[in-house]
Coordinates of C-alpha atoms in Angstrom, one line a residue:
Chain A
X1 CA 78.9 -137.9 74.3
X2 CA 76.2 -135.3 73.4
X3 CA 73.0 -135.2 75.3
X4 CA 69.8 -136.3 73.4
X5 CA 67.5 -133.8 72.0
X6 CA 63.7 -133.3 71.9
X7 CA 62.5 -132.8 68.4
X8 CA 58.8 -131.7 67.1
X9 CA 57.9 -131.5 63.5
X10 CA 54.6 -129.5 63.3
X11 CA 52.8 -130.8 60.4
X12 CA 49.3 -129.6 59.3
X13 CA 47.7 -132.9 59.8
X14 CA 50.2 -134.6 62.6
X15 CA 52.5 -133.3 65.1
X16 CA 55.5 -135.6 65.2
X17 CA 57.5 -135.8 68.5
X18 CA 60.8 -137.6 68.4
X19 CA 63.7 -138.1 70.8
X20 CA 67.2 -138.2 69.0
X21 CA 70.1 -139.6 70.9
X22 CA 73.7 -139.9 69.3
X23 CA 72.2 -139.0 65.9
X24 CA 69.6 -141.8 66.1
X25 CA 65.7 -141.2 66.3
X26 CA 65.1 -143.7 69.4
X27 CA 61.5 -142.8 69.9
X28 CA 58.9 -141.1 67.8
X29 CA 55.0 -140.5 68.3
X30 CA 52.7 -138.5 66.4
X31 CA 49.6 -136.7 67.8
X32 CA 46.7 -134.9 65.8
X33 CA 47.5 -131.6 64.9
X34 CA 43.9 -130.4 64.8
X35 CA 45.5 -127.2 63.5
X36 CA 42.0 -125.6 62.6
X37 CA 41.8 -124.5 66.1
X38 CA 45.5 -122.9 66.3
X39 CA 48.5 -124.0 68.0
X40 CA 47.8 -122.4 71.5
X41 CA 45.1 -125.2 72.3
X42 CA 47.5 -128.1 71.2
X43 CA 50.5 -127.0 73.5
X44 CA 49.2 -128.8 76.5
X45 CA 49.0 -132.1 74.4
X46 CA 52.4 -131.5 73.3
X47 CA 53.7 -131.1 76.4
X48 CA 52.0 -134.3 77.8
X49 CA 53.2 -136.3 74.7
X50 CA 57.0 -135.1 75.3
X51 CA 56.6 -136.0 79.0
X52 CA 55.3 -139.6 78.1
X53 CA 57.8 -140.1 75.4
X54 CA 60.7 -139.0 77.9
X55 CA 59.2 -141.4 80.4
X56 CA 59.1 -144.4 78.0
X57 CA 62.8 -143.8 77.4
X58 CA 63.5 -143.4 81.3
X59 CA 65.1 -139.9 80.5
X60 CA 64.5 -136.8 82.4
X61 CA 64.6 -133.1 81.3
X62 CA 68.1 -132.5 82.9
X63 CA 69.5 -135.3 80.8
X64 CA 68.4 -133.5 77.4
X65 CA 70.4 -130.9 75.4
X66 CA 67.1 -128.8 74.4
X67 CA 64.0 -129.0 72.3
X68 CA 63.7 -128.0 68.7
X69 CA 60.4 -127.3 66.6
X70 CA 60.4 -127.5 62.9
X71 CA 57.5 -125.4 61.9
X72 CA 55.9 -124.4 58.5
X73 CA 55.8 -120.8 57.4
X74 CA 58.4 -118.2 57.8
X75 CA 60.4 -118.8 60.9
X76 CA 62.9 -116.2 62.6
X77 CA 65.4 -118.6 63.8
X78 CA 67.4 -115.9 65.6
X79 CA 64.4 -114.4 67.5
X80 CA 62.9 -117.7 67.9
X81 CA 59.5 -116.7 66.4
X82 CA 57.1 -117.8 63.8
X83 CA 56.7 -114.7 61.6
X84 CA 53.9 -115.8 59.0
X85 CA 52.2 -119.2 58.8
X86 CA 49.2 -120.6 57.1
X87 CA 45.9 -119.8 58.9
X88 CA 45.6 -123.4 60.3
X89 CA 48.2 -122.6 62.8
X90 CA 47.1 -118.6 62.5
X91 CA 47.8 -118.0 66.6
X92 CA 51.4 -119.2 66.4
X93 CA 53.2 -115.8 65.7
X94 CA 51.6 -114.4 68.9
X95 CA 53.0 -117.4 71.2
X96 CA 56.1 -117.1 72.9
X97 CA 57.4 -120.7 72.1
X98 CA 60.7 -120.2 73.8
X99 CA 59.0 -119.2 77.0
X100 CA 56.5 -122.2 76.9
X101 CA 59.5 -124.3 76.2
X102 CA 61.3 -123.1 79.3
X103 CA 58.2 -123.3 81.8
X104 CA 57.0 -126.6 80.5
X105 CA 60.4 -128.3 80.5
X106 CA 63.2 -125.9 81.6
X107 CA 64.9 -126.5 78.4
X108 CA 66.7 -124.2 75.7
X109 CA 64.6 -123.6 72.6
X110 CA 65.3 -123.8 68.9
X111 CA 63.0 -123.4 66.1
X112 CA 63.6 -123.3 62.2
X113 CA 61.5 -123.7 59.1
X114 CA 60.3 -127.4 58.5
X115 CA 61.7 -127.9 54.8
X116 CA 65.1 -126.0 56.0
X117 CA 65.1 -128.6 58.9
X118 CA 64.3 -131.5 56.7
X119 CA 67.4 -130.5 54.2
X120 CA 69.5 -130.0 57.1
X121 CA 68.7 -133.5 58.4
X122 CA 69.5 -135.1 54.9
X123 CA 72.5 -132.9 54.5
X124 CA 74.1 -133.8 57.8
X125 CA 73.0 -137.2 58.1
X126 CA 71.2 -138.6 55.1
X127 CA 71.2 -138.6 51.1
X128 CA 73.2 -135.3 50.5
X129 CA 76.0 -136.2 53.4
X130 CA 78.7 -135.8 50.6
X131 CA 77.3 -132.6 48.7
X132 CA 77.5 -129.0 49.4
X133 CA 75.1 -127.7 46.7
X134 CA 71.6 -129.3 47.3
X135 CA 67.8 -128.3 47.1
X136 CA 64.8 -130.0 48.7
X137 CA 61.7 -130.0 47.4
X138 CA 58.6 -131.4 49.7
X139 CA 55.3 -132.1 48.1
X140 CA 52.6 -132.4 50.7
X141 CA 49.9 -130.1 52.1
X142 CA 52.0 -127.4 50.4
X143 CA 55.3 -127.4 48.5
X144 CA 58.1 -126.9 50.9
X145 CA 61.6 -126.1 49.7
X146 CA 65.1 -125.2 51.1
X147 CA 68.4 -124.8 49.4
X148 CA 72.0 -125.4 50.5
X149 CA 74.4 -123.3 48.4
X150 CA 78.3 -123.6 48.3
X151 CA 77.8 -125.1 51.6
X152 CA 75.5 -122.4 53.4
X153 CA 71.8 -123.3 54.3
X154 CA 70.3 -120.4 52.8
X155 CA 68.3 -118.3 55.1
X156 CA 68.3 -114.7 53.6
X157 CA 68.0 -111.2 55.4
X158 CA 64.2 -112.0 56.2
X159 CA 64.4 -115.8 56.8
X160 CA 62.5 -116.5 53.4
X161 CA 65.7 -117.3 51.2
X162 CA 65.3 -120.8 49.7
X163 CA 61.9 -121.8 51.4
X164 CA 59.6 -119.9 49.1
X165 CA 60.0 -122.4 46.0
X166 CA 56.4 -123.6 46.3
X167 CA 55.5 -119.8 45.5
X168 CA 57.7 -119.5 42.4
X169 CA 55.3 -118.4 39.9
X170 CA 54.8 -121.0 37.3
X171 CA 51.9 -119.8 35.5
X172 CA 51.8 -116.1 35.6
X173 CA 48.2 -115.8 34.0
X174 CA 46.9 -118.2 36.8
X175 CA 44.9 -118.0 39.9
X176 CA 45.6 -116.3 43.5
X177 CA 47.2 -118.5 45.9
X178 CA 46.8 -118.6 49.7
X179 CA 50.0 -116.6 49.9
X180 CA 48.5 -113.4 47.9
X181 CA 50.6 -114.2 44.8
X182 CA 49.2 -115.5 41.4
X183 CA 49.9 -118.7 39.7
X184 CA 52.3 -120.3 42.2
X185 CA 53.4 -123.8 42.2
X186 CA 51.0 -124.4 45.2
X187 CA 48.1 -123.2 43.3
X188 CA 48.8 -125.5 40.4
X189 CA 49.5 -128.7 42.6
X190 CA 49.3 -129.2 46.0
X191 CA 47.2 -131.2 48.5
X192 CA 45.5 -128.0 49.9
X193 CA 44.5 -127.0 46.4
X194 CA 43.5 -130.3 45.0
X195 CA 39.9 -130.4 45.9
X196 CA 39.1 -127.1 43.9
X197 CA 41.7 -128.3 41.1
X198 CA 39.7 -131.7 40.9
X199 CA 36.1 -129.6 40.9
X200 CA 37.2 -127.6 38.0
X201 CA 38.3 -130.4 35.8
X202 CA 36.1 -131.0 32.7
X203 CA 35.8 -134.5 33.4
X204 CA 35.1 -134.4 37.1
X205 CA 31.4 -134.9 36.7
X206 CA 32.2 -138.3 35.2
X207 CA 35.1 -139.1 37.5
X208 CA 35.1 -141.6 40.6
X209 CA 37.1 -138.5 42.4
X210 CA 33.4 -137.2 42.8
X211 CA 32.2 -139.9 44.8
X212 CA 35.1 -139.6 47.4
X213 CA 34.4 -138.1 50.8
X214 CA 37.7 -136.1 50.2
X215 CA 40.4 -136.1 47.2
X216 CA 43.9 -136.7 47.8
X217 CA 46.7 -137.6 45.8
X218 CA 46.7 -141.2 46.7
X219 CA 43.5 -141.4 45.2
X220 CA 44.3 -139.4 42.1
X221 CA 47.3 -141.4 41.2
X222 CA 45.3 -144.7 41.9
X223 CA 42.3 -143.8 39.7
X224 CA 44.6 -142.4 37.1
X225 CA 46.2 -145.7 37.0
X226 CA 42.6 -147.1 36.4
X227 CA 42.0 -144.9 33.4
X228 CA 39.9 -142.3 35.1
X229 CA 40.1 -139.4 32.9
X230 CA 40.0 -136.4 35.3
X231 CA 42.5 -138.3 37.7
X232 CA 44.9 -138.7 34.7
X233 CA 44.7 -135.1 33.7
X234 CA 45.0 -133.9 37.3
X235 CA 48.1 -136.3 37.7
X236 CA 49.7 -135.0 34.4
X237 CA 49.2 -131.3 35.4
X238 CA 50.7 -131.9 38.8
X239 CA 53.7 -133.7 37.6
X240 CA 54.3 -130.8 35.0
X241 CA 54.1 -128.2 37.6
X242 CA 56.2 -130.1 40.0
X243 CA 58.9 -130.6 37.3
X244 CA 58.6 -126.7 36.5
X245 CA 59.3 -126.1 40.3
X246 CA 62.3 -128.5 40.2
X247 CA 63.8 -126.8 37.1
X248 CA 63.3 -123.4 38.4
X249 CA 64.9 -124.4 41.6
X250 CA 67.8 -125.8 39.8
X251 CA 68.3 -122.5 37.8
X252 CA 68.0 -120.5 41.2
X253 CA 70.4 -122.3 43.2
X254 CA 72.6 -124.7 40.8
X255 CA 72.6 -127.9 43.2
X256 CA 74.3 -130.9 42.5
X257 CA 71.4 -133.0 44.0
X258 CA 67.5 -132.2 44.3
X259 CA 65.9 -134.3 47.1
X260 CA 62.2 -135.2 46.9
X261 CA 60.3 -135.9 49.9
X262 CA 56.8 -135.1 51.6
X263 CA 53.7 -137.0 51.9
X264 CA 52.6 -137.2 48.3
X265 CA 55.7 -139.1 47.2
X266 CA 54.4 -142.4 48.7
X267 CA 51.3 -141.9 46.3
X268 CA 52.8 -142.1 43.0
X269 CA 56.2 -144.1 42.0
X270 CA 56.2 -142.1 38.8
X271 CA 57.0 -138.8 40.4
X272 CA 60.9 -139.1 40.8
X273 CA 61.3 -140.8 37.5
X274 CA 59.2 -138.1 35.7
X275 CA 61.1 -135.3 37.7
X276 CA 64.4 -136.5 36.8
X277 CA 63.5 -137.1 33.2
X278 CA 62.1 -133.4 32.7
X279 CA 65.2 -132.0 34.9
X280 CA 67.7 -133.9 32.4
X281 CA 65.7 -132.7 29.4
X282 CA 65.0 -129.1 30.2
X283 CA 67.1 -127.8 32.9
X284 CA 70.0 -125.7 31.7
X285 CA 72.8 -127.5 33.4
X286 CA 75.7 -127.8 30.8
X287 CA 78.1 -129.4 33.2
X288 CA 75.9 -132.5 33.6
X289 CA 72.6 -133.7 35.4
X290 CA 71.3 -132.9 38.8
X291 CA 71.0 -136.0 40.7
X292 CA 67.3 -136.3 41.6
X293 CA 66.8 -138.6 44.8
X294 CA 64.7 -139.2 47.6
X295 CA 65.2 -138.9 51.3
X296 CA 66.9 -141.4 53.5
X297 CA 64.7 -140.1 56.3
X298 CA 61.4 -139.5 54.4
X299 CA 59.3 -139.3 57.6
X300 CA 62.0 -137.8 60.0
X301 CA 64.4 -135.6 58.3
X302 CA 63.1 -132.3 59.9
X303 CA 63.5 -134.2 63.4
X304 CA 67.1 -134.9 62.5
X305 CA 67.6 -131.5 61.4
X306 CA 66.3 -129.9 64.6
X307 CA 68.6 -132.4 66.6
X308 CA 71.5 -131.1 64.5
X309 CA 70.6 -127.4 65.3
X310 CA 69.9 -128.0 69.2
X311 CA 73.3 -129.7 69.5
X312 CA 75.4 -127.5 67.6
X313 CA 73.5 -124.1 68.6
X314 CA 76.3 -123.1 70.7
X315 CA 79.3 -124.4 68.9
Chain B
X1 CA 96.6 -95.5 44.8
X2 CA 95.3 -98.6 42.6
X3 CA 96.1 -99.2 39.0
X4 CA 93.5 -98.3 36.1
X5 CA 91.6 -101.2 34.6
X6 CA 90.5 -102.2 31.1
X7 CA 86.9 -103.6 31.2
X8 CA 84.8 -104.8 28.4
X9 CA 81.1 -105.5 28.3
X10 CA 80.4 -108.3 25.7
X11 CA 76.9 -107.1 24.6
X12 CA 74.8 -109.0 22.0
X13 CA 74.6 -105.8 20.0
X14 CA 77.6 -103.5 21.0
X15 CA 80.8 -104.5 22.8
X16 CA 81.6 -101.6 25.2
X17 CA 85.2 -100.9 26.3
X18 CA 85.9 -98.7 29.2
X19 CA 88.9 -97.5 31.3
X20 CA 88.2 -97.1 35.1
X21 CA 90.6 -95.2 37.2
X22 CA 90.2 -94.6 41.0
X23 CA 86.6 -96.1 40.5
X24 CA 85.7 -93.6 37.8
X25 CA 84.8 -94.6 34.3
X26 CA 87.2 -92.2 32.4
X27 CA 86.8 -93.3 28.9
X28 CA 84.5 -95.6 27.1
X29 CA 83.8 -96.7 23.5
X30 CA 81.5 -98.9 21.9
X31 CA 82.2 -101.2 18.8
X32 CA 79.8 -103.4 16.8
X33 CA 79.3 -106.9 18.3
X34 CA 78.7 -108.4 14.9
X35 CA 78.0 -111.4 17.2
X36 CA 76.3 -113.5 14.3
X37 CA 79.8 -114.3 13.3
X38 CA 81.2 -115.2 16.7
X39 CA 83.8 -113.9 19.0
X40 CA 87.0 -114.8 17.4
X41 CA 86.7 -112.6 14.5
X42 CA 86.0 -109.7 16.8
X43 CA 89.1 -110.1 18.9
X44 CA 91.5 -108.1 16.8
X45 CA 88.7 -105.3 16.7
X46 CA 88.6 -105.3 20.4
X47 CA 92.2 -105.2 20.6
X48 CA 92.5 -102.4 18.3
X49 CA 89.8 -100.3 20.3
X50 CA 91.4 -101.1 23.7
X51 CA 94.9 -99.8 22.3
X52 CA 93.3 -96.6 20.8
X53 CA 91.5 -96.1 24.1
X54 CA 94.6 -96.3 26.1
X55 CA 96.5 -94.2 24.0
X56 CA 93.7 -91.4 24.1
X57 CA 94.3 -91.5 28.0
X58 CA 98.0 -91.4 27.5
X59 CA 98.1 -94.8 29.3
X60 CA 100.5 -97.7 28.6
X61 CA 99.7 -101.5 29.5
X62 CA 102.0 -101.4 32.2
X63 CA 100.2 -98.5 33.9
X64 CA 97.3 -101.1 34.0
X65 CA 96.0 -103.4 36.8
X66 CA 94.5 -106.0 34.3
X67 CA 91.9 -106.6 32.0
X68 CA 88.0 -107.9 32.8
X69 CA 85.5 -109.1 30.5
X70 CA 81.7 -109.2 31.3
X71 CA 80.1 -112.0 29.2
X72 CA 76.8 -113.3 28.8
X73 CA 76.2 -116.8 29.3
X74 CA 77.5 -119.2 32.0
X75 CA 81.2 -118.3 32.9
X76 CA 83.6 -120.1 35.1
X77 CA 85.6 -117.4 36.9
X78 CA 88.0 -119.3 38.3
X79 CA 89.1 -121.1 35.3
X80 CA 88.6 -117.9 33.3
X81 CA 86.3 -119.6 30.7
X82 CA 83.0 -119.2 28.9
X83 CA 81.2 -122.5 29.3
X84 CA 77.9 -121.9 27.7
X85 CA 76.7 -119.0 25.6
X86 CA 74.2 -118.1 23.0
X87 CA 74.7 -119.3 19.4
X88 CA 75.6 -115.7 18.4
X89 CA 79.0 -116.0 20.4
X90 CA 78.9 -119.7 19.9
X91 CA 82.7 -120.2 19.3
X92 CA 83.6 -118.4 22.8
X93 CA 83.8 -121.4 24.7
X94 CA 86.7 -122.5 22.5
X95 CA 88.7 -119.5 22.8
X96 CA 91.5 -119.3 25.6
X97 CA 90.6 -115.8 26.1
X98 CA 93.3 -115.5 29.0
X99 CA 96.1 -116.3 26.6
X100 CA 94.6 -113.8 24.1
X101 CA 94.7 -111.0 26.7
X102 CA 98.4 -112.0 27.7
X103 CA 99.4 -112.0 24.1
X104 CA 97.6 -108.6 23.1
X105 CA 98.4 -106.8 26.3
X106 CA 100.4 -108.4 28.7
X107 CA 98.0 -108.2 31.3
X108 CA 96.2 -110.4 33.9
X109 CA 92.8 -111.6 32.9
X110 CA 89.5 -111.7 34.7
X111 CA 86.1 -112.9 33.5
X112 CA 82.6 -113.0 35.0
X113 CA 78.8 -113.3 33.8
X114 CA 77.6 -109.7 32.8
X115 CA 74.5 -109.5 34.9
X116 CA 76.5 -110.4 38.0
X117 CA 79.2 -108.2 37.1
X118 CA 76.6 -105.4 36.8
X119 CA 75.2 -106.3 40.3
X120 CA 78.8 -106.2 41.8
X121 CA 79.1 -102.9 40.1
X122 CA 75.9 -101.5 41.6
X123 CA 76.6 -103.1 45.1
X124 CA 80.2 -101.7 45.4
X125 CA 79.6 -98.3 43.9
X126 CA 76.0 -97.8 42.9
X127 CA 72.5 -98.0 44.1
X128 CA 73.0 -101.0 46.3
X129 CA 75.9 -99.8 48.3
X130 CA 74.3 -100.0 51.6
X131 CA 72.6 -103.5 51.1
X132 CA 73.6 -107.0 51.7
X133 CA 70.7 -108.5 50.2
X134 CA 70.1 -107.5 46.3
X135 CA 68.8 -109.1 43.3
X136 CA 69.4 -107.6 39.6
X137 CA 66.9 -107.8 36.6
X138 CA 68.4 -106.6 33.4
X139 CA 65.8 -106.5 30.5
X140 CA 67.5 -106.7 27.2
X141 CA 68.2 -109.0 24.6
X142 CA 67.5 -111.8 26.9
X143 CA 66.6 -111.4 30.8
X144 CA 69.8 -111.4 32.9
X145 CA 69.8 -111.7 36.7
X146 CA 72.3 -112.1 39.7
X147 CA 72.0 -112.1 43.3
X148 CA 73.6 -111.0 46.4
X149 CA 72.6 -113.1 49.4
X150 CA 73.7 -112.3 53.0
X151 CA 76.6 -110.5 51.5
X152 CA 77.5 -113.2 49.3
X153 CA 77.4 -112.8 45.4
X154 CA 76.0 -116.3 44.5
X155 CA 77.8 -118.1 42.3
X156 CA 77.0 -121.8 42.9
X157 CA 78.8 -125.1 42.3
X158 CA 78.6 -124.6 38.5
X159 CA 78.5 -120.8 38.3
X160 CA 74.9 -120.6 37.4
X161 CA 73.3 -119.8 40.9
X162 CA 71.7 -116.4 40.5
X163 CA 72.2 -115.7 36.8
X164 CA 69.4 -117.8 35.2
X165 CA 66.3 -116.0 36.7
X166 CA 65.5 -115.5 33.1
X167 CA 65.0 -119.0 32.9
X168 CA 62.8 -119.5 35.7
X169 CA 59.8 -121.1 34.3
X170 CA 56.7 -118.7 34.4
X171 CA 54.5 -120.7 32.0
X172 CA 54.7 -124.4 32.5
X173 CA 52.4 -125.1 29.8
X174 CA 54.5 -122.7 27.3
X175 CA 56.6 -122.8 24.5
X176 CA 60.3 -124.2 24.1
X177 CA 63.1 -121.5 25.0
X178 CA 66.5 -121.1 23.4
X179 CA 68.0 -122.8 26.5
X180 CA 65.8 -125.8 26.0
X181 CA 63.6 -125.5 28.9
X182 CA 59.8 -124.5 28.6
X183 CA 58.0 -121.5 29.4
X184 CA 60.9 -119.4 30.6
X185 CA 60.6 -115.5 31.3
X186 CA 62.7 -115.0 28.2
X187 CA 60.1 -116.8 25.9
X188 CA 57.2 -114.7 27.5
X189 CA 59.0 -111.2 27.1
X190 CA 62.5 -110.5 25.7
X191 CA 63.8 -108.9 22.8
X192 CA 65.1 -111.9 21.1
X193 CA 61.6 -113.6 21.2
X194 CA 59.8 -110.3 20.5
X195 CA 59.5 -110.8 16.8
X196 CA 57.7 -114.0 17.0
X197 CA 55.5 -112.9 19.9
X198 CA 54.4 -110.0 17.8
X199 CA 53.8 -112.1 14.9
X200 CA 51.5 -114.6 16.9
X201 CA 49.5 -111.7 18.3
X202 CA 46.0 -111.9 17.0
X203 CA 45.8 -108.2 16.1
X204 CA 49.1 -108.3 14.3
X205 CA 47.8 -108.0 10.9
X206 CA 46.1 -104.9 12.0
X207 CA 49.0 -103.4 13.9
X208 CA 51.5 -100.7 12.9
X209 CA 54.1 -103.1 14.3
X210 CA 53.8 -105.1 11.0
X211 CA 55.1 -102.5 8.9
X212 CA 58.5 -102.0 10.9
X213 CA 61.3 -103.5 9.4
X214 CA 62.1 -104.9 13.1
X215 CA 60.0 -105.0 16.1
X216 CA 61.6 -103.8 19.6
X217 CA 60.2 -102.8 22.8
X218 CA 60.9 -98.9 21.9
X219 CA 58.2 -99.5 19.2
X220 CA 56.0 -101.9 21.4
X221 CA 55.9 -99.2 24.2
X222 CA 55.2 -96.4 21.7
X223 CA 52.5 -97.8 19.6
X224 CA 50.7 -99.0 22.6
X225 CA 50.8 -95.6 23.9
X226 CA 49.1 -94.5 20.7
X227 CA 46.2 -97.2 20.9
X228 CA 47.8 -100.0 18.8
X229 CA 45.9 -103.0 20.1
X230 CA 48.6 -105.7 19.3
X231 CA 51.2 -103.4 20.9
X232 CA 49.0 -102.8 23.9
X233 CA 48.5 -106.5 24.5
X234 CA 52.2 -107.3 24.1
X235 CA 53.2 -104.4 26.6
X236 CA 50.7 -106.0 29.1
X237 CA 51.9 -109.7 28.7
X238 CA 55.5 -108.4 28.8
X239 CA 55.0 -106.3 32.2
X240 CA 53.3 -109.5 33.6
X241 CA 56.0 -111.6 32.8
X242 CA 58.6 -109.4 34.1
X243 CA 56.8 -108.9 37.4
X244 CA 56.5 -112.7 37.6
X245 CA 60.1 -113.1 37.4
X246 CA 60.5 -110.4 39.8
X247 CA 58.3 -112.1 42.4
X248 CA 60.1 -115.3 41.7
X249 CA 63.3 -113.7 42.4
X250 CA 62.2 -112.1 45.8
X251 CA 60.8 -115.5 46.5
X252 CA 64.2 -117.3 45.8
X253 CA 66.5 -114.8 47.1
X254 CA 64.9 -112.6 49.9
X255 CA 66.4 -109.3 48.9
X256 CA 66.0 -105.8 50.2
X257 CA 66.3 -104.3 47.1
X258 CA 65.4 -105.3 43.3
X259 CA 67.5 -103.4 40.8
X260 CA 66.0 -103.0 37.2
X261 CA 68.3 -102.4 34.3
X262 CA 68.9 -103.1 30.9
X263 CA 68.2 -101.8 27.3
X264 CA 64.5 -102.0 27.6
X265 CA 64.3 -99.8 30.6
X266 CA 64.6 -96.9 28.5
X267 CA 61.6 -97.8 26.3
X268 CA 58.9 -97.7 28.8
X269 CA 58.6 -95.5 31.7
X270 CA 55.8 -97.6 33.3
X271 CA 58.1 -100.7 33.9
X272 CA 59.4 -99.7 37.3
X273 CA 56.1 -98.6 38.6
X274 CA 54.4 -101.7 37.3
X275 CA 56.9 -103.9 38.8
X276 CA 56.9 -102.2 42.0
X277 CA 53.2 -102.2 42.2
X278 CA 53.1 -106.1 41.7
X279 CA 55.7 -106.9 43.8
X280 CA 54.3 -105.0 46.5
X281 CA 51.0 -106.6 46.0
X282 CA 52.0 -110.1 45.4
X283 CA 55.5 -111.0 46.7
X284 CA 55.2 -112.8 50.1
X285 CA 57.2 -110.3 52.3
X286 CA 55.5 -110.0 55.8
X287 CA 58.5 -107.9 56.9
X288 CA 57.7 -105.1 54.4
X289 CA 58.4 -104.1 50.7
X290 CA 61.4 -104.9 48.5
X291 CA 62.7 -101.6 47.2
X292 CA 62.2 -101.6 43.6
X293 CA 65.0 -99.3 42.1
X294 CA 67.1 -98.6 39.0
X295 CA 70.6 -98.5 38.5
X296 CA 72.9 -95.7 39.1
X297 CA 75.1 -96.9 36.3
X298 CA 72.5 -98.2 33.7
X299 CA 74.9 -98.4 31.2
X300 CA 78.3 -99.1 32.7
X301 CA 77.5 -101.2 35.8
X302 CA 79.1 -104.4 34.6
X303 CA 82.5 -102.2 33.8
X304 CA 82.5 -101.1 37.4
X305 CA 81.7 -104.7 38.5
X306 CA 84.6 -105.9 36.4
X307 CA 87.0 -103.0 37.6
X308 CA 86.1 -104.1 41.1
X309 CA 86.8 -107.8 40.4
X310 CA 90.3 -106.9 38.6
X311 CA 91.3 -104.7 41.5
X312 CA 90.5 -107.1 44.3
X313 CA 91.3 -110.6 42.7
X314 CA 94.5 -111.1 44.6
X315 CA 93.3 -109.5 47.9

């Protein structure tokens, strides 16, 4: 019997904390990421939430195998460091998280990119269990991706292989992305870019989007359904951009299955059928069609992936 | 001492035949591909050219380790079949090349995708000898690519991993490609698409390109230098498209080195510095810069790669 694991998914909006025991998420709680102020100020809150979660399960640190964090950005999983991350958690690369983990809990520490962790969770325990060639595309604040090729979770020399699909160029005459590149998938369709995409739409001044305190994809899909012109155009462009990303991922990694996940997935029921249709029509796969599927653990795949890593790190 | 190898690079314009002995190309000859009429009618000519090449070197079949073909398209290197290929060699998937090789020469047969073979040649004997993370981009009739990630030459479940970088979407609102996809790198900048790109340029009617019997990149780069407006615009768009492809390849495979090769490379001395500059500026590589380099064997890397495969197939 393997020891339970503390797992943390460091999202841009919420930080999710879970306890996984015998491959089951027995407890989870989310705290506000408050990520505009960086990660360091959130660490005491994370520590408190972890301790409370353990207490609720009547578990103590010595019962646990370790703690694993799924983080956005580029993560050096060997040195256990965040190398590069969006400015919201801009101080993270300067924090020694392994030391924090040891001092706070006395536990061994593991860290991995969040999309890679989510794919690992679905690959080991979820939708992709029977496949050795899978890509994941997570639609949310950004567009996260990861790839398993011939049974290997791609990491690459500098830990960026597989995870930068959201920064594939899909509009080479496009605008500059947060990452410094031009015309990335994320600059064409992602939650962080959505307000400026909406503001630049020709029909925006006539759109109900204008009256909202903040524009998100839930509103875009809802208003598009109601006939709002700007919302319909943004929905169409976003679906096209995500389909282009999916096709490039298929062309890059030759998967049997494309897993779609992330916060936006709940907003539009048309996303999966649209991407399935486009990949079947346009991806160069003379052997047949890539299965386009949703995650078994849409909210917790990264937690499962980290549990797998913590439990198997020394095997 | 290993036996010499017969290697064939099946290009769209010319079919190159080489003999490689002790890792050196001791003889090579090119015959017209005449690929509009398919591969089957060319096989007797290839057979004759191989026999003549061996005779010139005073070699007989029994001295040889085997024969290897580098082919465009999607190649099943296990079943030794061409699965999907441009219509110029459209009959190739129906030909049993292994049987042909055995009947013509009594030799074991090996086949691989041409860009993958070229990368293998440069990786084992050429520019990328000291690297385990390399991508190759070959600019020619099409845009061929291949990737070595963490010491593995990527093949994928269906033999398409790494080789479809020319079909990454870089203009998701763009036009349909030969492959059935939309806005591929090849539809924005490649020799097969160049005549229609030129014809659609607004300045084409005033351009010297119009008076040429056929438009190629040599003419485009030459006329652009002379101030021809259409040629300068096409040069600029093509460089941008190839740089976008290079950046997406870097984001996909996390290489230390990007190798540039292919027929177009000889036409424009600005290609390497342009792509180097753009990847340094725009690729998300917080660890440093990807080395952008040319091949050591610009004309014969695929031959060297096939020689490696033939010599090592049973090791």
